[in-house]
Amino acid sequence: MTTTSRLRALTRHHLFWPVAVLIGLLLVNVPFTPDFFSVKMTDGHLYGSLVSIVLFGSPLILVAVGMTLVIATGGIDLSVGAVVAITGALTCSYISDQADQSALSAVFLAMGIGLVAAVVCGLWNGFLVARMGIQPIIATLIIMVAGRGVAQLITDGQIITINSEPYKLIGGGYWLTLPFSIFVVAVVVAATMLLTRRTALGLLVESVGGNAEASRLVGIRSARIKIMVYVFCALCAGIAGLMISSNTSAADGNNAGLWIELDAILAVVIGGTALTGGRFSIGGTVLGALVIQTLTTTIYTIGVPTQTNLVFKAAVVIAVCLLQSPKFREKVFGRKTRRKVTVPAQPVAPVEPAPKTEVSR
Amino acid sequence: MAEPRPVLQMTGVVKEFPGVRALSGVDFRLFPGEIHALIGENGAGKSTLIKVLTGVHSLDGGTITLDGESVEFTSPLQAQQAGISTVYQEVNLCPNLSVAENIFIGREPTRGGRIQWKRMRKEAAELVDRLGLDIDVAAPLSSYPLAVQQLVAIVRSVGTGDRETPGSGAGQAPGSGTATKVLVLDEPTSSLDRDEVLELFRLMRQLRDDGVAILFVSHFLDQIYEICDRMTVLRNGTLVGEHLVRDLDQVGLIELMIGKALDQLEELHEHQLHSDVGETLVKAEGLGRSGKISPFDLEIKKGEVLGLAGLLGSGRTELARLLFGADHPDTGKVTIGGKQVSMSAPNDAIGAGVAFCSENRRTEGLVPDLTVRENIILALQAARGWTRPIPASQRDELVAKYIKALDIRPANPEARVGQLSGGNQQKVLLARWLITSPQLLILDEPTRGIDIGAKTEIQRLVVSLSEDGMSVLYIAAELEEVLRLSHTIGVLRDRKLVARLANGPEITTSRILETIASGEHQ
Ligand SMILES: Nc1ncnc2c1ncn2[C@@H]1O[C@H](COP(=O)(O)OP(=O)(O)O)[C@@H](O)[C@H]1O
Ligand SMILES: [Mg+2]
């Protein structure tokens, strides 16, 4: 293999562009924040821009990982933001009702209640999509809209604040010098990879998303798989909801997880999973989520005026998507991949013995 | 006869895909006013040659000249504007749009930026009419069978250049005004019935006499000898010869295509049906679905090959789908191996040992984005459920075994199935079901659109599977094929099973045709 062909193989790897963009974005920060890459140890905790990117990006990674599986089946889940809000609201309102808000048993029970609510939302989405045959975008729109109302009912339209040390750990605490949420994310991502690639779930999901009718005729119970995937996605959103409310020690039915569904969908797409379903990549999604979070951080560090930061974000997202499009790359960078082959080499398959009939030209 | 200058000349064309050299230095020329067949087994590179010509794929080497000028198209639109109209092998239309919209997509007649719907429908109707077809252009494309959709694709492609420029100015569609110089048809006939084929041929002759050069790909040798003037034969991405059709007989052609003598093919003609048929395996009583197929009774014995004969649309596929639970029957019951099976979904049938290869490989069979390996294990994995993945070593062994046994090319389990040629895709589907060791294998048009070599291999496989005790329900448009393989032949007509003939010396294709025509068992 020559160097150029090795380079080409590298650029063709499905994670090449997400990684390249992430590195590029990180480098942009250096002129503005010279110690961007440095990580300091203070009071036994690691601090630094990189650590905060992962910390603040944790909820998005979780939601995006769940979203990846839904998108791989050819669906979409718009309700994740509302599920974040509902979970946070239920958990915090339960904790705030306790005399001792730091009692471990109460905190666990509160989290359980929140996550069960998330699972119920997922079951509802899955039921509408898989059993009722409603288009995913419409089916999940119901909870997206109604769910915020439910969250506000739970919190009585107020922002509930709590004061619970153990609960604070999930989204705001440290463990082994690192933010605890990084461990939560690592566990969820690893579990998802195991769940999809060590079992046949990943294959079946890709098959359902790649060709639904063929999957039915091959005997895959698509409905069951779709329901599972929506439940899993809602569960991920629920954990993200715990993390967000824990980080702020408050539940805000109105704003918690607002627009996170859009960032999550973007992260999935940047990570190389097509919205049409089929092949998916969890690793790509994690990178995609980090790209989005880095972008948000970058917008603050380089001091883009707040009024224009959404425009700036949109511009970068467009650039990333264009870079990932082979057509675009071909147009802009020219058809570098073309080679002139003059000497016809041997065909790959062995040629059969010469035919009896004379070959005339 | 002095040969005129070719309208199209391709020299030393090379095209490589990762791991496959699809074309290695192919020369090809096409003269005005001729119908030129491009022939070769599946995977020989026919479709690739066409796609390189029309700018779908870029060229890795070689040159193309059109009317003496060197050209290289980077998009099908460019090729079209230069006068090359193409109907690709895979029909690429929008089923939920109307026929008229499909014909005019991308070149709708407009005035002031708005589409003139009325005019579009009127012109579409005229075009369809002029070509002698009876199609309602306002109906959605999906309301027509695949065969008609194929004709619409052809109408669409000849409709472009050939259309008289209507007036001038604003309403002009892109591409109109350039007459079609070259018309490329990649296997347009594989899903057409005889009348539709004749219709197409009439159209092709008309265009040829107008001086259009037509490149025609077909697997039906009879069709080639009926309509073509010249042919170019490819094998494994290389050119093996260019001949006038009248200079080369069918036997010679087949030998050129497969690169070996015919003895091997003939072996099958002489094969004897094994007589080792066991007791009843599958029994359907009063099974039916309204609008699809009238209630029928059917028995299939262990080790028996039951062939279904009938015209396109006579209900062969519908019958098979009911036996698999692909469609929900409204009446009747099915017993398999003595047990009644509910047949409300494919799972029920699969659980009882039934396997089904659909006639629509691309839409109902393969998952094109997945690899050969993944496609092969899909049915077995679905039966085991997601919690019990097939262990990697066992899986790789199974896959390797079937890739070898069925000679799937390229023999690479990591290849994306969507990139395989038709015959190899069919083999992947067969492998998928064979590893589930079914009791009844339903094959709907397993040899359609694939070359002679692969066709023979698949038929031979059917024979040996039935010898090993597997029951097979075999559907094919070619009566000879059904006759050659089947112990019993079920005849369908107008969505009804009208006769069951035990195969024997007195059963001939004309006898079957009579039964189809008269609708009764004599
Ligand atoms: N897009 C593609 N990517 C990779 N390989 C391809 C692609 N298209 C075709 N091939 C390979 O090129 C060879 C020729 O295929 P094709 O031109 O479709 O054959 P034919 O039309 O003669 O049946 C086959 O081995 C096929 O697998
Ligand atoms: Mg082809």
PDB file of C-alpha atoms in Angstrom, chain B residues 236-455:
ATOM      1  CA  ASN B 236     -15.836 -11.221 -16.443  1.00  0.00           C
ATOM      2  CA  GLY B 237     -15.384  -7.608 -17.453  1.00  0.00           C
ATOM      3  CA  THR B 238     -13.586  -8.370 -20.702  1.00  0.00           C
ATOM      4  CA  LEU B 239     -14.726  -8.258 -24.298  1.00  0.00           C
ATOM      5  CA  VAL B 240     -15.014 -11.708 -25.852  1.00  0.00           C
ATOM      6  CA  GLY B 241     -16.438 -10.757 -29.210  1.00  0.00           C
ATOM      7  CA  GLU B 242     -18.569  -8.603 -31.452  1.00  0.00           C
ATOM      8  CA  HIS B 243     -20.706 -10.369 -34.056  1.00  0.00           C
ATOM      9  CA  LEU B 244     -23.546  -9.817 -36.444  1.00  0.00           C
ATOM     10  CA  VAL B 245     -26.472 -11.718 -35.006  1.00  0.00           C
ATOM     11  CA  ARG B 246     -26.952 -13.673 -38.227  1.00  0.00           C
ATOM     12  CA  ASP B 247     -23.351 -14.912 -38.068  1.00  0.00           C
ATOM     13  CA  LEU B 248     -23.531 -16.654 -34.703  1.00  0.00           C
ATOM     14  CA  ASP B 249     -26.025 -19.259 -33.601  1.00  0.00           C
ATOM     15  CA  GLN B 250     -27.423 -19.617 -30.106  1.00  0.00           C
ATOM     16  CA  VAL B 251     -25.192 -22.487 -29.109  1.00  0.00           C
ATOM     17  CA  GLY B 252     -22.115 -20.567 -30.155  1.00  0.00           C
ATOM     18  CA  LEU B 253     -23.331 -17.528 -28.286  1.00  0.00           C
ATOM     19  CA  ILE B 254     -23.955 -19.402 -25.062  1.00  0.00           C
ATOM     20  CA  GLU B 255     -20.520 -20.959 -25.251  1.00  0.00           C
ATOM     21  CA  LEU B 256     -19.014 -17.507 -25.715  1.00  0.00           C
ATOM     22  CA  MET B 257     -20.938 -16.180 -22.740  1.00  0.00           C
ATOM     23  CA  ILE B 258     -20.024 -18.843 -20.262  1.00  0.00           C
ATOM     24  CA  GLY B 259     -16.677 -19.748 -21.746  1.00  0.00           C
ATOM     25  CA  LYS B 260     -17.318 -23.461 -21.749  1.00  0.00           C
ATOM     26  CA  ALA B 261     -19.057 -26.021 -23.868  1.00  0.00           C
ATOM     27  CA  LEU B 262     -22.679 -26.841 -23.508  1.00  0.00           C
ATOM     28  CA  ASP B 263     -22.526 -30.464 -22.309  1.00  0.00           C
ATOM     29  CA  GLN B 264     -22.911 -29.312 -18.756  1.00  0.00           C
ATOM     30  CA  LEU B 265     -26.144 -27.503 -19.536  1.00  0.00           C
ATOM     31  CA  GLU B 266     -27.560 -30.375 -21.477  1.00  0.00           C
ATOM     32  CA  GLU B 267     -27.066 -32.745 -18.627  1.00  0.00           C
ATOM     33  CA  LEU B 268     -30.014 -31.128 -16.959  1.00  0.00           C
ATOM     34  CA  HIS B 269     -32.318 -31.564 -19.926  1.00  0.00           C
ATOM     35  CA  GLU B 270     -31.932 -35.279 -19.712  1.00  0.00           C
ATOM     36  CA  HIS B 271     -32.305 -35.506 -15.985  1.00  0.00           C
ATOM     37  CA  GLN B 272     -34.983 -37.792 -14.666  1.00  0.00           C
ATOM     38  CA  LEU B 273     -37.374 -36.610 -12.030  1.00  0.00           C
ATOM     39  CA  HIS B 274     -36.756 -38.701  -8.949  1.00  0.00           C
ATOM     40  CA  SER B 275     -39.753 -40.761  -7.993  1.00  0.00           C
ATOM     41  CA  ASP B 276     -39.022 -40.769  -4.319  1.00  0.00           C
ATOM     42  CA  VAL B 277     -41.951 -38.622  -3.218  1.00  0.00           C
ATOM     43  CA  GLY B 278     -43.176 -39.120   0.333  1.00  0.00           C
ATOM     44  CA  GLU B 279     -46.422 -38.457   2.125  1.00  0.00           C
ATOM     45  CA  THR B 280     -48.303 -35.194   2.279  1.00  0.00           C
ATOM     46  CA  LEU B 281     -46.403 -32.392   3.933  1.00  0.00           C
ATOM     47  CA  VAL B 282     -48.502 -29.312   3.284  1.00  0.00           C
ATOM     48  CA  LYS B 283     -52.224 -29.276   2.834  1.00  0.00           C
ATOM     49  CA  ALA B 284     -54.258 -26.158   2.088  1.00  0.00           C
ATOM     50  CA  GLU B 285     -58.030 -26.347   2.182  1.00  0.00           C
ATOM     51  CA  GLY B 286     -60.212 -23.576   0.844  1.00  0.00           C
ATOM     52  CA  LEU B 287     -57.370 -21.117   1.288  1.00  0.00           C
ATOM     53  CA  GLY B 288     -58.122 -17.768  -0.359  1.00  0.00           C
ATOM     54  CA  ARG B 289     -58.108 -14.019  -0.168  1.00  0.00           C
ATOM     55  CA  SER B 290     -60.656 -11.938  -1.949  1.00  0.00           C
ATOM     56  CA  GLY B 291     -59.368  -9.844  -4.813  1.00  0.00           C
ATOM     57  CA  LYS B 292     -56.150 -11.851  -4.822  1.00  0.00           C
ATOM     58  CA  ILE B 293     -56.940 -15.505  -5.352  1.00  0.00           C
ATOM     59  CA  SER B 294     -60.079 -17.619  -5.174  1.00  0.00           C
ATOM     60  CA  PRO B 295     -60.138 -20.314  -2.501  1.00  0.00           C
ATOM     61  CA  PHE B 296     -58.053 -23.323  -3.522  1.00  0.00           C
ATOM     62  CA  ASP B 297     -57.127 -26.778  -2.265  1.00  0.00           C
ATOM     63  CA  LEU B 298     -53.538 -27.863  -2.591  1.00  0.00           C
ATOM     64  CA  GLU B 299     -51.317 -30.673  -1.400  1.00  0.00           C
ATOM     65  CA  ILE B 300     -47.573 -30.801  -1.504  1.00  0.00           C
ATOM     66  CA  LYS B 301     -45.775 -34.015  -0.693  1.00  0.00           C
ATOM     67  CA  LYS B 302     -42.423 -34.458   0.918  1.00  0.00           C
ATOM     68  CA  GLY B 303     -39.678 -34.254  -1.704  1.00  0.00           C
ATOM     69  CA  GLU B 304     -42.106 -33.099  -4.357  1.00  0.00           C
ATOM     70  CA  VAL B 305     -41.531 -30.182  -6.699  1.00  0.00           C
ATOM     71  CA  LEU B 306     -44.834 -28.498  -7.396  1.00  0.00           C
ATOM     72  CA  GLY B 307     -44.612 -26.078 -10.298  1.00  0.00           C
ATOM     73  CA  LEU B 308     -47.083 -23.291 -10.886  1.00  0.00           C
ATOM     74  CA  ALA B 309     -47.874 -22.295 -14.448  1.00  0.00           C
ATOM     75  CA  GLY B 310     -50.025 -19.442 -15.611  1.00  0.00           C
ATOM     76  CA  LEU B 311     -49.802 -16.063 -17.254  1.00  0.00           C
ATOM     77  CA  LEU B 312     -48.432 -12.998 -15.579  1.00  0.00           C
ATOM     78  CA  GLY B 313     -51.076 -11.853 -13.109  1.00  0.00           C
ATOM     79  CA  SER B 314     -52.900 -15.193 -13.002  1.00  0.00           C
ATOM     80  CA  GLY B 315     -52.402 -15.460  -9.258  1.00  0.00           C
ATOM     81  CA  ARG B 316     -49.218 -17.547  -8.948  1.00  0.00           C
ATOM     82  CA  THR B 317     -47.496 -15.115  -6.625  1.00  0.00           C
ATOM     83  CA  GLU B 318     -50.677 -14.505  -4.661  1.00  0.00           C
ATOM     84  CA  LEU B 319     -51.057 -18.234  -4.031  1.00  0.00           C
ATOM     85  CA  ALA B 320     -47.492 -18.516  -2.837  1.00  0.00           C
ATOM     86  CA  ARG B 321     -47.844 -15.514  -0.545  1.00  0.00           C
ATOM     87  CA  LEU B 322     -50.856 -17.054   1.175  1.00  0.00           C
ATOM     88  CA  LEU B 323     -48.965 -20.279   1.789  1.00  0.00           C
ATOM     89  CA  PHE B 324     -46.254 -18.237   3.506  1.00  0.00           C
ATOM     90  CA  GLY B 325     -48.528 -15.943   5.466  1.00  0.00           C
ATOM     91  CA  ALA B 326     -47.084 -12.933   3.641  1.00  0.00           C
ATOM     92  CA  ASP B 327     -50.690 -11.919   3.045  1.00  0.00           C
ATOM     93  CA  HIS B 328     -53.431 -12.758   5.471  1.00  0.00           C
ATOM     94  CA  PRO B 329     -55.870 -15.356   4.084  1.00  0.00           C
ATOM     95  CA  ASP B 330     -59.589 -14.611   4.638  1.00  0.00           C
ATOM     96  CA  THR B 331     -60.719 -18.189   4.223  1.00  0.00           C
ATOM     97  CA  GLY B 332     -59.418 -21.699   4.626  1.00  0.00           C
ATOM     98  CA  LYS B 333     -56.764 -23.429   6.655  1.00  0.00           C
ATOM     99  CA  VAL B 334     -53.297 -24.842   6.215  1.00  0.00           C
ATOM    100  CA  THR B 335     -51.815 -27.911   7.845  1.00  0.00           C
ATOM    101  CA  ILE B 336     -48.114 -28.583   7.723  1.00  0.00           C
ATOM    102  CA  GLY B 337     -46.841 -31.961   8.836  1.00  0.00           C
ATOM    103  CA  GLY B 338     -50.282 -32.714  10.298  1.00  0.00           C
ATOM    104  CA  LYS B 339     -50.452 -29.584  12.433  1.00  0.00           C
ATOM    105  CA  GLN B 340     -52.680 -26.655  11.627  1.00  0.00           C
ATOM    106  CA  VAL B 341     -50.751 -23.417  11.215  1.00  0.00           C
ATOM    107  CA  SER B 342     -52.448 -20.061  11.722  1.00  0.00           C
ATOM    108  CA  MET B 343     -50.729 -18.189   8.833  1.00  0.00           C
ATOM    109  CA  SER B 344     -51.416 -14.755  10.189  1.00  0.00           C
ATOM    110  CA  ALA B 345     -47.829 -13.614   9.663  1.00  0.00           C
ATOM    111  CA  PRO B 346     -44.699 -14.976   7.995  1.00  0.00           C
ATOM    112  CA  ASN B 347     -43.403 -15.992  11.416  1.00  0.00           C
ATOM    113  CA  ASP B 348     -46.036 -18.698  11.705  1.00  0.00           C
ATOM    114  CA  ALA B 349     -45.071 -20.246   8.403  1.00  0.00           C
ATOM    115  CA  ILE B 350     -41.352 -19.910   9.063  1.00  0.00           C
ATOM    116  CA  GLY B 351     -41.835 -21.627  12.403  1.00  0.00           C
ATOM    117  CA  ALA B 352     -43.463 -24.521  10.571  1.00  0.00           C
ATOM    118  CA  GLY B 353     -40.498 -24.815   8.187  1.00  0.00           C
ATOM    119  CA  VAL B 354     -41.629 -22.774   5.192  1.00  0.00           C
ATOM    120  CA  ALA B 355     -39.227 -20.481   3.315  1.00  0.00           C
ATOM    121  CA  PHE B 356     -40.117 -17.935   0.655  1.00  0.00           C
ATOM    122  CA  CYS B 357     -37.931 -16.206  -1.941  1.00  0.00           C
ATOM    123  CA  SER B 358     -39.941 -13.345  -3.359  1.00  0.00           C
ATOM    124  CA  GLU B 359     -39.923 -12.439  -7.043  1.00  0.00           C
ATOM    125  CA  ASN B 360     -38.981  -8.895  -6.061  1.00  0.00           C
ATOM    126  CA  ARG B 361     -35.462  -9.413  -4.859  1.00  0.00           C
ATOM    127  CA  ARG B 362     -34.718  -5.783  -4.264  1.00  0.00           C
ATOM    128  CA  THR B 363     -37.862  -4.665  -2.491  1.00  0.00           C
ATOM    129  CA  GLU B 364     -38.920  -7.817  -0.677  1.00  0.00           C
ATOM    130  CA  GLY B 365     -35.763  -9.827  -0.332  1.00  0.00           C
ATOM    131  CA  LEU B 366     -32.473  -8.112   0.217  1.00  0.00           C
ATOM    132  CA  VAL B 367     -31.400  -5.474   2.660  1.00  0.00           C
ATOM    133  CA  PRO B 368     -29.046  -3.766   0.216  1.00  0.00           C
ATOM    134  CA  ASP B 369     -26.967  -1.851   2.750  1.00  0.00           C
ATOM    135  CA  LEU B 370     -26.068  -4.953   4.714  1.00  0.00           C
ATOM    136  CA  THR B 371     -23.271  -7.307   3.771  1.00  0.00           C
ATOM    137  CA  VAL B 372     -23.550 -10.670   2.091  1.00  0.00           C
ATOM    138  CA  ARG B 373     -22.895 -12.335   5.420  1.00  0.00           C
ATOM    139  CA  GLU B 374     -25.557 -10.370   7.250  1.00  0.00           C
ATOM    140  CA  ASN B 375     -28.113 -11.002   4.541  1.00  0.00           C
ATOM    141  CA  ILE B 376     -27.392 -14.707   4.568  1.00  0.00           C
ATOM    142  CA  ILE B 377     -27.846 -15.159   8.304  1.00  0.00           C
ATOM    143  CA  LEU B 378     -30.885 -12.913   8.604  1.00  0.00           C
ATOM    144  CA  ALA B 379     -33.621 -15.564   8.507  1.00  0.00           C
ATOM    145  CA  LEU B 380     -31.832 -17.886  10.891  1.00  0.00           C
ATOM    146  CA  GLN B 381     -31.085 -15.025  13.251  1.00  0.00           C
ATOM    147  CA  ALA B 382     -34.679 -13.805  13.147  1.00  0.00           C
ATOM    148  CA  ALA B 383     -35.829 -17.296  14.100  1.00  0.00           C
ATOM    149  CA  ARG B 384     -33.416 -17.437  17.036  1.00  0.00           C
ATOM    150  CA  GLY B 385     -34.461 -14.000  18.269  1.00  0.00           C
ATOM    151  CA  TRP B 386     -32.223 -11.069  19.094  1.00  0.00           C
ATOM    152  CA  THR B 387     -30.980 -12.419  22.396  1.00  0.00           C
ATOM    153  CA  ARG B 388     -29.311 -15.454  20.875  1.00  0.00           C
ATOM    154  CA  PRO B 389     -26.808 -14.305  18.269  1.00  0.00           C
ATOM    155  CA  ILE B 390     -25.291 -17.025  16.134  1.00  0.00           C
ATOM    156  CA  PRO B 391     -21.757 -17.550  17.491  1.00  0.00           C
ATOM    157  CA  ALA B 392     -19.238 -15.867  15.209  1.00  0.00           C
ATOM    158  CA  SER B 393     -17.274 -18.983  14.327  1.00  0.00           C
ATOM    159  CA  GLN B 394     -20.364 -20.997  13.495  1.00  0.00           C
ATOM    160  CA  ARG B 395     -21.762 -18.080  11.506  1.00  0.00           C
ATOM    161  CA  ASP B 396     -18.621 -17.574   9.439  1.00  0.00           C
ATOM    162  CA  GLU B 397     -18.411 -21.261   8.742  1.00  0.00           C
ATOM    163  CA  LEU B 398     -22.026 -21.438   7.558  1.00  0.00           C
ATOM    164  CA  VAL B 399     -21.644 -18.364   5.398  1.00  0.00           C
ATOM    165  CA  ALA B 400     -18.409 -19.580   3.855  1.00  0.00           C
ATOM    166  CA  LYS B 401     -19.975 -22.951   3.171  1.00  0.00           C
ATOM    167  CA  TYR B 402     -22.921 -21.490   1.276  1.00  0.00           C
ATOM    168  CA  ILE B 403     -20.864 -18.904  -0.584  1.00  0.00           C
ATOM    169  CA  LYS B 404     -18.814 -21.824  -1.837  1.00  0.00           C
ATOM    170  CA  ALA B 405     -21.663 -24.229  -2.459  1.00  0.00           C
ATOM    171  CA  LEU B 406     -23.684 -21.701  -4.439  1.00  0.00           C
ATOM    172  CA  ASP B 407     -20.610 -20.074  -5.979  1.00  0.00           C
ATOM    173  CA  ILE B 408     -21.560 -16.572  -4.902  1.00  0.00           C
ATOM    174  CA  ARG B 409     -19.306 -13.962  -6.495  1.00  0.00           C
ATOM    175  CA  PRO B 410     -17.454 -12.041  -5.301  1.00  0.00           C
ATOM    176  CA  ALA B 411     -16.813 -14.647  -2.602  1.00  0.00           C
ATOM    177  CA  ASN B 412     -16.461 -11.894  -0.051  1.00  0.00           C
ATOM    178  CA  PRO B 413     -18.815 -12.065   2.928  1.00  0.00           C
ATOM    179  CA  GLU B 414     -18.128  -8.394   3.652  1.00  0.00           C
ATOM    180  CA  ALA B 415     -19.346  -7.153   0.256  1.00  0.00           C
ATOM    181  CA  ARG B 416     -22.476  -5.041   0.270  1.00  0.00           C
ATOM    182  CA  VAL B 417     -25.291  -7.078  -1.209  1.00  0.00           C
ATOM    183  CA  GLY B 418     -26.650  -4.090  -3.133  1.00  0.00           C
ATOM    184  CA  GLN B 419     -23.516  -4.158  -5.299  1.00  0.00           C
ATOM    185  CA  LEU B 420     -23.844  -7.771  -6.383  1.00  0.00           C
ATOM    186  CA  SER B 421     -25.271  -8.700  -9.740  1.00  0.00           C
ATOM    187  CA  GLY B 422     -28.775 -10.153  -9.987  1.00  0.00           C
ATOM    188  CA  GLY B 423     -27.828 -13.813 -10.123  1.00  0.00           C
ATOM    189  CA  ASN B 424     -25.559 -13.521  -7.133  1.00  0.00           C
ATOM    190  CA  GLN B 425     -28.222 -11.648  -5.189  1.00  0.00           C
ATOM    191  CA  GLN B 426     -30.611 -14.474  -5.913  1.00  0.00           C
ATOM    192  CA  LYS B 427     -28.074 -16.956  -4.608  1.00  0.00           C
ATOM    193  CA  VAL B 428     -27.675 -14.935  -1.429  1.00  0.00           C
ATOM    194  CA  LEU B 429     -31.425 -15.171  -0.889  1.00  0.00           C
ATOM    195  CA  LEU B 430     -31.353 -18.897  -1.504  1.00  0.00           C
ATOM    196  CA  ALA B 431     -28.502 -19.290   0.956  1.00  0.00           C
ATOM    197  CA  ARG B 432     -30.436 -17.275   3.497  1.00  0.00           C
ATOM    198  CA  TRP B 433     -33.268 -19.781   3.473  1.00  0.00           C
ATOM    199  CA  LEU B 434     -31.241 -22.926   2.945  1.00  0.00           C
ATOM    200  CA  ILE B 435     -29.363 -22.442   6.202  1.00  0.00           C
ATOM    201  CA  THR B 436     -32.700 -22.576   8.010  1.00  0.00           C
ATOM    202  CA  SER B 437     -33.203 -26.127   6.597  1.00  0.00           C
ATOM    203  CA  PRO B 438     -36.815 -25.544   5.547  1.00  0.00           C
ATOM    204  CA  GLN B 439     -39.273 -28.333   4.770  1.00  0.00           C
ATOM    205  CA  LEU B 440     -40.993 -26.364   2.052  1.00  0.00           C
ATOM    206  CA  LEU B 441     -39.075 -23.915  -0.122  1.00  0.00           C
ATOM    207  CA  ILE B 442     -41.192 -21.470  -2.131  1.00  0.00           C
ATOM    208  CA  LEU B 443     -39.320 -19.975  -5.083  1.00  0.00           C
ATOM    209  CA  ASP B 444     -41.097 -17.223  -6.970  1.00  0.00           C
ATOM    210  CA  GLU B 445     -39.333 -16.563 -10.275  1.00  0.00           C
ATOM    211  CA  PRO B 446     -35.916 -17.495  -8.913  1.00  0.00           C
ATOM    212  CA  THR B 447     -34.360 -17.413 -12.364  1.00  0.00           C
ATOM    213  CA  ARG B 448     -35.809 -14.177 -13.625  1.00  0.00           C
ATOM    214  CA  GLY B 449     -33.318 -11.665 -14.897  1.00  0.00           C
ATOM    215  CA  ILE B 450     -30.330 -13.890 -14.367  1.00  0.00           C
ATOM    216  CA  ASP B 451     -28.021 -15.470 -16.856  1.00  0.00           C
ATOM    217  CA  ILE B 452     -28.020 -18.963 -18.269  1.00  0.00           C
ATOM    218  CA  GLY B 453     -25.171 -20.241 -16.130  1.00  0.00           C
ATOM    219  CA  ALA B 454     -26.721 -19.159 -12.846  1.00  0.00           C
ATOM    220  CA  LYS B 455     -30.120 -20.292 -14.070  1.00  0.00           C
TER     221      LYS B 455
END
